[in-house]
Short mmCIF file of C-alpha atoms in Angstrom, two decimals:
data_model
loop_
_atom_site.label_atom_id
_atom_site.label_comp_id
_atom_site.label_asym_id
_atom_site.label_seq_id
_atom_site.Cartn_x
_atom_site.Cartn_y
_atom_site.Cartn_z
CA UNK J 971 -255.65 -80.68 -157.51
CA UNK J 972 -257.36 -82.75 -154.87
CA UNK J 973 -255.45 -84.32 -152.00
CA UNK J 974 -254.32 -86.88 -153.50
CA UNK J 975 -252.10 -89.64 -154.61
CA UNK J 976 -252.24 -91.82 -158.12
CA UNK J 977 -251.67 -95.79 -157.78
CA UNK J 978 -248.20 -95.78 -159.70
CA UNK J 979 -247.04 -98.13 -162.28
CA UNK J 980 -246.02 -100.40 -159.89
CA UNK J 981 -249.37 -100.59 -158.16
CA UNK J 982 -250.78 -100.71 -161.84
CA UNK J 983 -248.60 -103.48 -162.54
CA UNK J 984 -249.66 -105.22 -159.11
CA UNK J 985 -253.71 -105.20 -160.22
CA UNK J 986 -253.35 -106.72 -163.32
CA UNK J 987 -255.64 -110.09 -163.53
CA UNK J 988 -254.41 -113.00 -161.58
CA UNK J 989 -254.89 -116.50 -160.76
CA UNK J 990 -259.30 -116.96 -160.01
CA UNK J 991 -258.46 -117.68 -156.61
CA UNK J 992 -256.28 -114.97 -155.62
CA UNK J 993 -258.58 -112.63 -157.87
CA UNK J 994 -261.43 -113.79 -155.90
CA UNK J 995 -259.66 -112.86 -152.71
CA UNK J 996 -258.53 -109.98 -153.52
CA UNK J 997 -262.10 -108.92 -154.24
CA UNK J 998 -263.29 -110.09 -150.68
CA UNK J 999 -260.73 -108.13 -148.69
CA UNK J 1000 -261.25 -105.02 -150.71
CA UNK J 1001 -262.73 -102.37 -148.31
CA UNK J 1002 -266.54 -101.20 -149.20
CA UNK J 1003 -266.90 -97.20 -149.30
CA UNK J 1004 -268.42 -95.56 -146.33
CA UNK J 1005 -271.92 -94.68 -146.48
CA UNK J 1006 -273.28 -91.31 -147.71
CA UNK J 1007 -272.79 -88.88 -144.57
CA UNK J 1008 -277.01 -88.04 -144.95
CA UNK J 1009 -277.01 -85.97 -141.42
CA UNK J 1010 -274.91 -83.55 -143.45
CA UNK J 1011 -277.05 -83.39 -145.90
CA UNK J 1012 -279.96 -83.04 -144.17
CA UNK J 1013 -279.21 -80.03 -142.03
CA UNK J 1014 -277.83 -78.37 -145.38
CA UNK J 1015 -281.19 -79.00 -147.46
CA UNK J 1016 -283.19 -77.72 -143.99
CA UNK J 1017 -280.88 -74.28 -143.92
CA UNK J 1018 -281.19 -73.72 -147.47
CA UNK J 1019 -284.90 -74.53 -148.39
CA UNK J 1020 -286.50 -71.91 -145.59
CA UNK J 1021 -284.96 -68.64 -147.35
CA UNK J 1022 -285.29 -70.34 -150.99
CA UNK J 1023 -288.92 -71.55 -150.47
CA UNK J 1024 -289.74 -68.27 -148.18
CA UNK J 1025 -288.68 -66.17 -151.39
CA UNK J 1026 -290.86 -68.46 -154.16
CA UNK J 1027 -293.84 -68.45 -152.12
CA UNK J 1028 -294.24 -66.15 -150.00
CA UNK J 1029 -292.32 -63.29 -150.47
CA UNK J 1030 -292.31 -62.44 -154.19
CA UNK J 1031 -295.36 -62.83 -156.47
CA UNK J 1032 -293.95 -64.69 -159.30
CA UNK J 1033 -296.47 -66.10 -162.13
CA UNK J 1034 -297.62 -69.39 -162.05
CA UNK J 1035 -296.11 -70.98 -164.93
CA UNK J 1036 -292.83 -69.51 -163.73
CA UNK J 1037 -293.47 -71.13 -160.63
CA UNK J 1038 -294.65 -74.52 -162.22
CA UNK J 1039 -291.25 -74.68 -164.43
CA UNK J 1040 -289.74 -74.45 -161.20
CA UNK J 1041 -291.00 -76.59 -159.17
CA UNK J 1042 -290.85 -79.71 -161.80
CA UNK J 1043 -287.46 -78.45 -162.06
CA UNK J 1044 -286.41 -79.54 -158.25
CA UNK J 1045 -288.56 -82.30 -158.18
CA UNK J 1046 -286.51 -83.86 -161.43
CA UNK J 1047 -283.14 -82.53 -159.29
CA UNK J 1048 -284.49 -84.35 -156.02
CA UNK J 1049 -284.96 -87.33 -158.05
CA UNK J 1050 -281.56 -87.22 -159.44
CA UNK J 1051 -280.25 -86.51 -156.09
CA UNK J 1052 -281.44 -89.88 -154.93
CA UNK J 1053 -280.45 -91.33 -158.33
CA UNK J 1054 -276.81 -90.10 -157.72
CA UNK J 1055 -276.54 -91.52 -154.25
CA UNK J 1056 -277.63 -94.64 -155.36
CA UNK J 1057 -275.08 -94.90 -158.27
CA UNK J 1058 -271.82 -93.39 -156.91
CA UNK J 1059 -271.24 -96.96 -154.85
CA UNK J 1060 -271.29 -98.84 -158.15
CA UNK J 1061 -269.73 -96.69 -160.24
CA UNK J 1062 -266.08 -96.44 -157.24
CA UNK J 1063 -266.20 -100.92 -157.61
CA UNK J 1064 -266.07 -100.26 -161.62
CA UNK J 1065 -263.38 -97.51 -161.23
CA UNK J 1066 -261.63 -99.67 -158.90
CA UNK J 1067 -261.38 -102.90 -160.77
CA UNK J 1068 -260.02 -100.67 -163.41
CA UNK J 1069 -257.63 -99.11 -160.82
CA UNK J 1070 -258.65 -95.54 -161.23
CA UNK J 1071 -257.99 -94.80 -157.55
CA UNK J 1072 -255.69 -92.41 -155.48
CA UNK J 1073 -254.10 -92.00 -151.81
CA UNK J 1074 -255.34 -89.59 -149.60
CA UNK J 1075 -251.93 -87.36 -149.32
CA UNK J 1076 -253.52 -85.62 -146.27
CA UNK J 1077 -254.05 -88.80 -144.32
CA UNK J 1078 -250.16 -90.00 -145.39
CA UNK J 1079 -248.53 -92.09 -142.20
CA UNK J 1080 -251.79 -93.24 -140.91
CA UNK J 1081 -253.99 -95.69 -141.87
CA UNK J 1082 -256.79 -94.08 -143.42
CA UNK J 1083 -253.96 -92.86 -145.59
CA UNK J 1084 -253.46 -96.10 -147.14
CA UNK J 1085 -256.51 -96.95 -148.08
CA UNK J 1086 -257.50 -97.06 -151.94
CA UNK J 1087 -259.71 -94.45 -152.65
CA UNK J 1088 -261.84 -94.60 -156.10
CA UNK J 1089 -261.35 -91.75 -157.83
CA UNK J 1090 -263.26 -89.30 -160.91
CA UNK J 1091 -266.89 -90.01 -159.51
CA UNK J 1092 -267.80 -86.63 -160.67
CA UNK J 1093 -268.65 -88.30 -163.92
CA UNK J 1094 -271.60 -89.97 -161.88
CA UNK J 1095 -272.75 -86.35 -161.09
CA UNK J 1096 -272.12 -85.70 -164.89
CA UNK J 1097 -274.14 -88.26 -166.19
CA UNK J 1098 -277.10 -87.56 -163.97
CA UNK J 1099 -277.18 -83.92 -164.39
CA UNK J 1100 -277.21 -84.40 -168.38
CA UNK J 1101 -280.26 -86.91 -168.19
CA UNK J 1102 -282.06 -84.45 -165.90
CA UNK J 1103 -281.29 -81.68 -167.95
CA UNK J 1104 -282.55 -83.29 -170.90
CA UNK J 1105 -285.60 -84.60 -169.59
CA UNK J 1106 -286.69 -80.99 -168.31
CA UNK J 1107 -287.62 -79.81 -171.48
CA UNK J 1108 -289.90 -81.98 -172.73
CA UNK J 1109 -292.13 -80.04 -170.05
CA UNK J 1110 -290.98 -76.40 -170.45
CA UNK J 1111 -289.69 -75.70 -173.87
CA UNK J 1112 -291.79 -76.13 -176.98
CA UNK J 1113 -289.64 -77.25 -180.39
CA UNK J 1114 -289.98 -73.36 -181.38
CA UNK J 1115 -288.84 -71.35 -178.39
CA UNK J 1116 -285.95 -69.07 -178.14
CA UNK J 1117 -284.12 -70.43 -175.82
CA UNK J 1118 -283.98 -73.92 -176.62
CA UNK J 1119 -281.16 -73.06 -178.82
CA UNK J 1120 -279.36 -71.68 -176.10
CA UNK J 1121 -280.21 -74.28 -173.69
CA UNK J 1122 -278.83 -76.74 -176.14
CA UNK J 1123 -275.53 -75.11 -176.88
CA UNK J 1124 -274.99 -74.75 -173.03
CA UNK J 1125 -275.74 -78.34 -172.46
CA UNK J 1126 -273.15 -79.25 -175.24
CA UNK J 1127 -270.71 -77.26 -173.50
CA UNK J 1128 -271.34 -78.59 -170.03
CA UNK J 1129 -271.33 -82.34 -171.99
CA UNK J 1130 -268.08 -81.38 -173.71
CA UNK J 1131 -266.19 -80.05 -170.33
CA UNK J 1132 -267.25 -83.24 -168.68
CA UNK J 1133 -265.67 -85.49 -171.54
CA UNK J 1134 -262.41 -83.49 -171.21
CA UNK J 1135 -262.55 -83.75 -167.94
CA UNK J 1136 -262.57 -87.66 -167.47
CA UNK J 1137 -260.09 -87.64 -170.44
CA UNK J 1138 -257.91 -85.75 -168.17
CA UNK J 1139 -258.56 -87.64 -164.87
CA UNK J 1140 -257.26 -90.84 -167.20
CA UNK J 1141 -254.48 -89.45 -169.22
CA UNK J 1142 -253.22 -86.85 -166.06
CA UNK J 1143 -252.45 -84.00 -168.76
CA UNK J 1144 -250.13 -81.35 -168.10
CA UNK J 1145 -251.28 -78.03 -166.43
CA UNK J 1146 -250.90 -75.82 -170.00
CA UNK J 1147 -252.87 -78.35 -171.51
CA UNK J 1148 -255.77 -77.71 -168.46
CA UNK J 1149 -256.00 -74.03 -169.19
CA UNK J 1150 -257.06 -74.78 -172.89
CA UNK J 1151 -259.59 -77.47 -171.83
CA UNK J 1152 -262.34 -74.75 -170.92
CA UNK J 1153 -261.93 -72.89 -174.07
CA UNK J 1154 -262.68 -75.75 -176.42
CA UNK J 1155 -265.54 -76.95 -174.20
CA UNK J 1156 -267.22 -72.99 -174.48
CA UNK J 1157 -267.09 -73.12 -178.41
CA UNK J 1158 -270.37 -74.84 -179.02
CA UNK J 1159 -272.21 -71.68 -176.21
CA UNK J 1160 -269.90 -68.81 -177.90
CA UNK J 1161 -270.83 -70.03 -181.53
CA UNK J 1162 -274.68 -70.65 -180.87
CA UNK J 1163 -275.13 -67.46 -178.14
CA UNK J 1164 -277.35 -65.38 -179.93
CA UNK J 1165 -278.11 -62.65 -177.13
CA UNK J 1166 -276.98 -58.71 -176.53
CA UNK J 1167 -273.35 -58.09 -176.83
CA UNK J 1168 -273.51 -54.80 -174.70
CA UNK J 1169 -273.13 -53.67 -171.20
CA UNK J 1170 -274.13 -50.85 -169.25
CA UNK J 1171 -272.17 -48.38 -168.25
CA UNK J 1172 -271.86 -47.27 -164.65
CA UNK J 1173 -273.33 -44.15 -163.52
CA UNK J 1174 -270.15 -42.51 -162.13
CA UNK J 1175 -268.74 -43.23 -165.72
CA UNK J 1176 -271.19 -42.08 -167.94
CA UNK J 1177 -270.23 -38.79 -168.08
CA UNK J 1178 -266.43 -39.48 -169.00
CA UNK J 1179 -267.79 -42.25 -171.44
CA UNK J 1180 -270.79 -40.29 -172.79
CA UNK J 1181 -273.08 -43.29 -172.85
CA UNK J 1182 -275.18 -45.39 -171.33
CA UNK J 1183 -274.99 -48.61 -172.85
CA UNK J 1184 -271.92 -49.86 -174.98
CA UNK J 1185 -271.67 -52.14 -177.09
CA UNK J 1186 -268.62 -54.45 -176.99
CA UNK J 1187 -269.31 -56.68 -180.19
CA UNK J 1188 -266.77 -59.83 -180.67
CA UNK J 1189 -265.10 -58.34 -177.20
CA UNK J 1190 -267.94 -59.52 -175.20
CA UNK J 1191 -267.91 -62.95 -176.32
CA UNK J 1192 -263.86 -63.19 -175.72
CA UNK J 1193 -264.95 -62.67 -172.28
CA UNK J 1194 -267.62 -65.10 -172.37
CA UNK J 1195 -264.96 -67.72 -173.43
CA UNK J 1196 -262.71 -66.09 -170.70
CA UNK J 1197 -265.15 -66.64 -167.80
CA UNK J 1198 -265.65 -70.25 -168.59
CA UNK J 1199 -262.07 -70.72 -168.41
CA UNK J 1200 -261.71 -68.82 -165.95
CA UNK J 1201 -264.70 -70.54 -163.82
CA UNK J 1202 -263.62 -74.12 -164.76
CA UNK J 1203 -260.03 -73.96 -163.63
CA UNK J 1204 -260.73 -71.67 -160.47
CA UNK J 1205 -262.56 -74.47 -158.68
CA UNK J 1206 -260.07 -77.16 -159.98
CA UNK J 1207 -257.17 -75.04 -158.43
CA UNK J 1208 -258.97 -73.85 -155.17
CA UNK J 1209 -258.94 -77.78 -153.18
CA UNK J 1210 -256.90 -80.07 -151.37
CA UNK J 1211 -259.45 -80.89 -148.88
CA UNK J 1212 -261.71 -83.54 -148.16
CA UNK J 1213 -265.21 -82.24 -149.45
CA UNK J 1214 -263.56 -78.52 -150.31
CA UNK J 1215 -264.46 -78.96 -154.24
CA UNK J 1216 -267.84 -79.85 -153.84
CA UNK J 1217 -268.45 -77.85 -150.97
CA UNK J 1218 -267.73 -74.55 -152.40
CA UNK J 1219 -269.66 -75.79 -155.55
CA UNK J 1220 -272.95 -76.05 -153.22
CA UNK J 1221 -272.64 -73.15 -151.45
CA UNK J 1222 -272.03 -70.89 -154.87
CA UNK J 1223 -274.98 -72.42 -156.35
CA UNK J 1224 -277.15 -71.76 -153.72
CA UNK J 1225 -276.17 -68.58 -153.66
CA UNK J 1226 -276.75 -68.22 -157.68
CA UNK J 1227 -280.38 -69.96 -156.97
CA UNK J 1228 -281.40 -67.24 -154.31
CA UNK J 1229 -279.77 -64.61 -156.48
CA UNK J 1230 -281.96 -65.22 -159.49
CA UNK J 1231 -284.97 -65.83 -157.17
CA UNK J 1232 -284.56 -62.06 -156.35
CA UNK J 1233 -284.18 -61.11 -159.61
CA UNK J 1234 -287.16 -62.39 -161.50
CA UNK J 1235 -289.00 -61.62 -158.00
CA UNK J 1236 -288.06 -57.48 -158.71
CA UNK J 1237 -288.25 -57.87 -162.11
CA UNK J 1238 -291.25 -56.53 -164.72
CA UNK J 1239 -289.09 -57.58 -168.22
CA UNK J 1240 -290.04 -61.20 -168.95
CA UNK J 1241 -286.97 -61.22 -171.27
CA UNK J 1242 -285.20 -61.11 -168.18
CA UNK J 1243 -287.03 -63.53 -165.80
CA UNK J 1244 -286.47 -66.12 -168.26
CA UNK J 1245 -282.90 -65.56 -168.18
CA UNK J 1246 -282.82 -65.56 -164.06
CA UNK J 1247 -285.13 -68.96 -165.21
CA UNK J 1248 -283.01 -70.03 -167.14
CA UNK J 1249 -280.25 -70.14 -164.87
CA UNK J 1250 -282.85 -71.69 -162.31
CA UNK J 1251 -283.51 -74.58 -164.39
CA UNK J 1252 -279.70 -75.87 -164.34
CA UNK J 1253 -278.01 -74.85 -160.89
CA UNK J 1254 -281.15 -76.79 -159.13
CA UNK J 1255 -280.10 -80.01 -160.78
CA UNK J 1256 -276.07 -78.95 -159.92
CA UNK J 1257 -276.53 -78.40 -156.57
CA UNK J 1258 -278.89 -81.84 -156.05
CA UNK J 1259 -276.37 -83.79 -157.72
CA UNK J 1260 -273.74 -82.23 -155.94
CA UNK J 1261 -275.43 -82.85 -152.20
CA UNK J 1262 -275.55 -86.43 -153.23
CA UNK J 1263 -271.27 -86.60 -153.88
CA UNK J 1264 -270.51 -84.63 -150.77
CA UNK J 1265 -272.06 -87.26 -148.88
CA UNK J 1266 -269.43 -89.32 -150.25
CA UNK J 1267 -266.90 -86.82 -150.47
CA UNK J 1268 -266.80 -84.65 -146.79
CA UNK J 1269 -264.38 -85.40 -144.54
CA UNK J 1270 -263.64 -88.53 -143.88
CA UNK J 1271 -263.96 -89.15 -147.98
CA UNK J 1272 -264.74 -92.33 -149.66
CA UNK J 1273 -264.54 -91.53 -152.67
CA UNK J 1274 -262.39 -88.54 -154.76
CA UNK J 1275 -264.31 -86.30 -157.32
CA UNK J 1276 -261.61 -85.57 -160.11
CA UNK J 1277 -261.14 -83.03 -162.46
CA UNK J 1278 -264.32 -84.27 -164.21
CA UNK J 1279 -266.27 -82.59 -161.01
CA UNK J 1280 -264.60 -79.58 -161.26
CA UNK J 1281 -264.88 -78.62 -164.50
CA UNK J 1282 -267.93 -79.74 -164.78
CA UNK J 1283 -269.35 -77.62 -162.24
CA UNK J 1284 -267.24 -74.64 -162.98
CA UNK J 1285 -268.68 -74.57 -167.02
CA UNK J 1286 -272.14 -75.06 -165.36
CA UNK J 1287 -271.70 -71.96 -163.47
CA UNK J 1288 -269.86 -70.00 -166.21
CA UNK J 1289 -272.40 -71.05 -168.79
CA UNK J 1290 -275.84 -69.67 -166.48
CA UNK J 1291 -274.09 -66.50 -165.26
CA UNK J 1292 -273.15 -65.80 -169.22
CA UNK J 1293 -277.11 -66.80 -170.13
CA UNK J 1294 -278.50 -65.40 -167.25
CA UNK J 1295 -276.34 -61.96 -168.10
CA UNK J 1296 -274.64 -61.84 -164.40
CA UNK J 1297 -271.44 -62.52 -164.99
CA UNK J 1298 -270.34 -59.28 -162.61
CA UNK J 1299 -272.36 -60.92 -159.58
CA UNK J 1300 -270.78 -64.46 -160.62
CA UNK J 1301 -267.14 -63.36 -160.58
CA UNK J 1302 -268.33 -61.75 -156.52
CA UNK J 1303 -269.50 -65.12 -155.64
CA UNK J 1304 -265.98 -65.84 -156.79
CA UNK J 1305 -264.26 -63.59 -154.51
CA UNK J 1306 -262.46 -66.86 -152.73
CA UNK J 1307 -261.72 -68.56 -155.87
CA UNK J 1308 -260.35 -65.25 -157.67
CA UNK J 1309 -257.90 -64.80 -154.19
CA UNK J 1310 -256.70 -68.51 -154.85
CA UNK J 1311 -255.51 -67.44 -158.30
CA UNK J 1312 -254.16 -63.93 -157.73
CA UNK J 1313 -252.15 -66.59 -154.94
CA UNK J 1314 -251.40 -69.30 -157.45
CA UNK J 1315 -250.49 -66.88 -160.26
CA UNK J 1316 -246.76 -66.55 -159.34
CA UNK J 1317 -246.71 -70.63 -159.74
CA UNK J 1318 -248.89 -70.95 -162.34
CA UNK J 1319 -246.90 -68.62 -164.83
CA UNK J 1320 -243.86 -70.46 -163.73
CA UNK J 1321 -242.37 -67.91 -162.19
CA UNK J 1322 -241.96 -69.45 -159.20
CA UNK J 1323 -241.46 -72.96 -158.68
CA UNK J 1324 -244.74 -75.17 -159.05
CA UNK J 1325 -244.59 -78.66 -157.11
CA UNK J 1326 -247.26 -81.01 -158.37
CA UNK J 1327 -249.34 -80.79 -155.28
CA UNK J 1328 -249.26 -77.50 -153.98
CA UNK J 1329 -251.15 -79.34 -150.06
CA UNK J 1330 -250.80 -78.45 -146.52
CA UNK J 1331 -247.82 -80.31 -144.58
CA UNK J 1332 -249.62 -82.83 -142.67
CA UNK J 1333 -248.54 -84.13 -139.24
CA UNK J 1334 -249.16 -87.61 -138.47
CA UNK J 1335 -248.63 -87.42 -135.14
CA UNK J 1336 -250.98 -84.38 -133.80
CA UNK J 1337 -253.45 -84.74 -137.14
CA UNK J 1338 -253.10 -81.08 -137.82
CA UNK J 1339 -252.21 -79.45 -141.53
CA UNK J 1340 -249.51 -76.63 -141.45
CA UNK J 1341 -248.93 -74.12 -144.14
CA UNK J 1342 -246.39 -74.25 -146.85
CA UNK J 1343 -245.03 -71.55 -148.63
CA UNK J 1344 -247.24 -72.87 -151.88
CA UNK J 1345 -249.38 -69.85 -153.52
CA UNK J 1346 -253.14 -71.46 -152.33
CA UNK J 1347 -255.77 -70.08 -150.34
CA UNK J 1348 -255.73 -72.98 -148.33
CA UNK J 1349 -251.94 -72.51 -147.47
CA UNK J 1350 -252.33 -68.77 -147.02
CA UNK J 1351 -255.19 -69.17 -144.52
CA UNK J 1352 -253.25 -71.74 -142.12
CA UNK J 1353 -250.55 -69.63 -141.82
CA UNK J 1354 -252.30 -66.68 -140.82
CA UNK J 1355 -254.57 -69.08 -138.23
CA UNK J 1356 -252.55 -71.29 -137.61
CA UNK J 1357 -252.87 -75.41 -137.95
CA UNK J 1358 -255.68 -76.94 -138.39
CA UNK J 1359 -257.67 -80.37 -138.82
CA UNK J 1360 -258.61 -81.10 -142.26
CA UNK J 1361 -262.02 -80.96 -141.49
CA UNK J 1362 -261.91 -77.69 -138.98
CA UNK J 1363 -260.12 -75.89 -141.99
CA UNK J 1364 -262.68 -77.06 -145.15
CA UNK J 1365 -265.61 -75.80 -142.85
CA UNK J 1366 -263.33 -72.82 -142.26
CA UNK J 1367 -262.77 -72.34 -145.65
CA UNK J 1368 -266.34 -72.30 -146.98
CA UNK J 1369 -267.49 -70.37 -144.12
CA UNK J 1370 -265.08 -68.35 -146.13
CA UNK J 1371 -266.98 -68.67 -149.38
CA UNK J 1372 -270.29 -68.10 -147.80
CA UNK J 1373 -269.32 -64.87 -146.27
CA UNK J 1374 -268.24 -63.81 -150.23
CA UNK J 1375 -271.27 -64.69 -151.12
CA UNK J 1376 -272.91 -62.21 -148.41
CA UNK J 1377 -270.79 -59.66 -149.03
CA UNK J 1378 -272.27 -59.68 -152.92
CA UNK J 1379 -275.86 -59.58 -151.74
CA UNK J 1380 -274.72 -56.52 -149.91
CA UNK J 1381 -272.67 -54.77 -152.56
CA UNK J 1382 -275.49 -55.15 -154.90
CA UNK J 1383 -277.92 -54.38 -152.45
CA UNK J 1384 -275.39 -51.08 -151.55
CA UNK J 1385 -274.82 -50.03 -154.85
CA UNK J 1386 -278.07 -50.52 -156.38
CA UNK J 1387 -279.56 -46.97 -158.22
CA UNK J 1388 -276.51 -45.58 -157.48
CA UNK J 1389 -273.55 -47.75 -159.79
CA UNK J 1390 -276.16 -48.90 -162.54
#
């Protein structure tokens, strides 16, 4: 669903192999991708790290080992952010050469709109994510523990959702076919998930319910499989913008990081701090990753992330909230992403009419995006606002997603003794 354009047969046909001295000029005249945007970046990771580092250090008094798993934990994730950085440029000259690139359809009629832009460099963040992940536990999880199962079956899942991913950023599947995807990639977690099955009731409801605790049995784990698909297809659906996929990716996670920092900071169960740990140990090595492609990707973007990005990311985030046994707080930090649906839902069930790319109307001439009548967030917000810049309106947008994820710190904060 990103703003974009495939090269079509034509253009296919027109890259095929020629003569070695028109090859060769091609080759020269072919436009180098911008350099990462690091300012970004840098004012991000300075915003971020003074709450996040505030609450590990100073604030709660979390054990030392905790705190040790931790720590290795970002510095492998700062090491893949500069690993990332360093490979995305390489990998957009392979995907070019092999003409996996798009148009930017929100740049159409000028000429940044013409320019080829490599495409499905989320498998870059893929790769690196897996090799971190693996790495990490040869220094926090012994060949008996209990959650190395787990952590296994979650990284199969992740691996599987990023296979299917670049499968469909190649083969451009149809949109039934995407809403399956997920479900296949969650087997391996669903099969090897070996935790509680039950939830708690809320307070108000006990008394109607006459329990505390029920306990949902194969029910649960339909959900489970219902989240990841859920999660996976709500961030491939909610774009359109330069740096809007990854963006909202970033600022979820970070909310997810300082969620479970709270957690195992209040918590006395160690059962549970391992699962807020747990959940710890992957979104750090997400959101580096991720940092590293939106320098590529925010607005003006060099390079597109494909589906492989955002199903990747969304399984990531489906499989720690399901491990880390939030899924409730998850679906909050969702709020934007479960609007986007409720919006697309008329389209999506074929209802109503469902255009291949449900984008903004762009306007050459002033550079603003106007709203269409298509069922997306995106649309829905420029026509109650008004037109925007492409940038103005993805900084709108997650300003959007950030204020969701506020409003769940304060719901839980609200609610707590009182709903559970």
């Amino acid at each position: 669903m990103a703003a974009r354009k495939r090269a079509s047969a034509t253009t296919a046909t027109d890259t095929k192999p020629s003569p070695p001295q028109t090859q060769t000029t091609t080759t020269q005249i072919e436009p180098p991708i911008a350099p990462p945007k690091k300012g970004l970046i840098f004012k991000f990771c300075c915003f971020f790290s003074i709450p996040y580092f505030y609450l590990l250090f100073q604030h709660y008094k979390i054990e030392r080992d905790l705190k040790r798993s931790i720590l290795i934990n970002a510095a492998l994730s700062i090491a893949g952010f500069f690993l990332t950085q360093r490979m995305i440029p390489v990998a957009s000259r392979y995907v070019l050469k092999r003409g996996l690139f798009g148009f930017d359809i929100n740049k159409k009629g000028t000429p940044q709109g013409a320019i080829k832009v490599p495409e499905s460099l989320g498998i870059v963040v893929g790769i690196v994510f897996l090799v971190l992940a693996i790495l990490f536990q040869y220094f926090n999880f012994t060949a008996d523990s209990n959650w190395l199962v787990e952590y296994n079956a979650a990284l199969a899942s992740i691996c599987f959702m990023i296979l299917l991913g670049f499968v469909d950023d190649v083969l451009d599947v149809p949109w039934r076919v995407k809403l399956l995807l997920p479900s296949f990639a969650a087997l391996p977690l669903l099969m090897a998930y070996a935790g509680h099955t039950t939830i708690i009731i809320p307070k108000p409801l006990v008394f109607y319910i006459g329990q505390e605790v029920l306990d949902l049995g194969w029910v649960y784990k339909l959900y489970m499989g219902l989240l990841a698909v859920f999660c996976t297809n709500s961030i491939n659906i909610h774009a359109g913008l330069n740096g809007l996929e990854v963006g909202q990716t970033v600022v979820i996670a970070s909310a997810i990081l300082i969620h479970n920092l709270m957690q195992i900071g209040v918590s006395s169960d160690p059962e549970y701090k391992q699962a807020h740990a747990f959940s710890i140990y992957l979104v750090q090595p997400l959101l580096a990753t991720s940092l590293a492609l939106l320098s590529f990707n925010w607005y003006p973007s060099s390079v597109f992330v494909g589906d492989t990005y955002t199903y990747f990311a969304g399984m990531t985030m489906a499989v720690v909230g399901i491990l880390g046994h939030y899924s409730e707080t998850l679906l909050i930090f969702f709020l934007p992403q479960v609007l986007n649906f409720l919006l697309s839902l008329p389209q999506l069930s074929g209802y109503v009419k469902c255009p291949r790319h449900r984008l903004p109307r762009f306007n050459p001439e002033t550079g603003l995006l106007t709203g269409t009548q298509d069922g997306t967030l995106v649309n829905f917000y420029l026509r109650i606002f008004g037109p925007k810049s492409e940038k103005s309106l993805c900084i709108h947008l997650l300003l959007v997603q950030a204020l969701g994820c506020c409003f769940c710190f304060m719901l839980r904060y609200f609610l707590a003794g009182w709903y559970k």
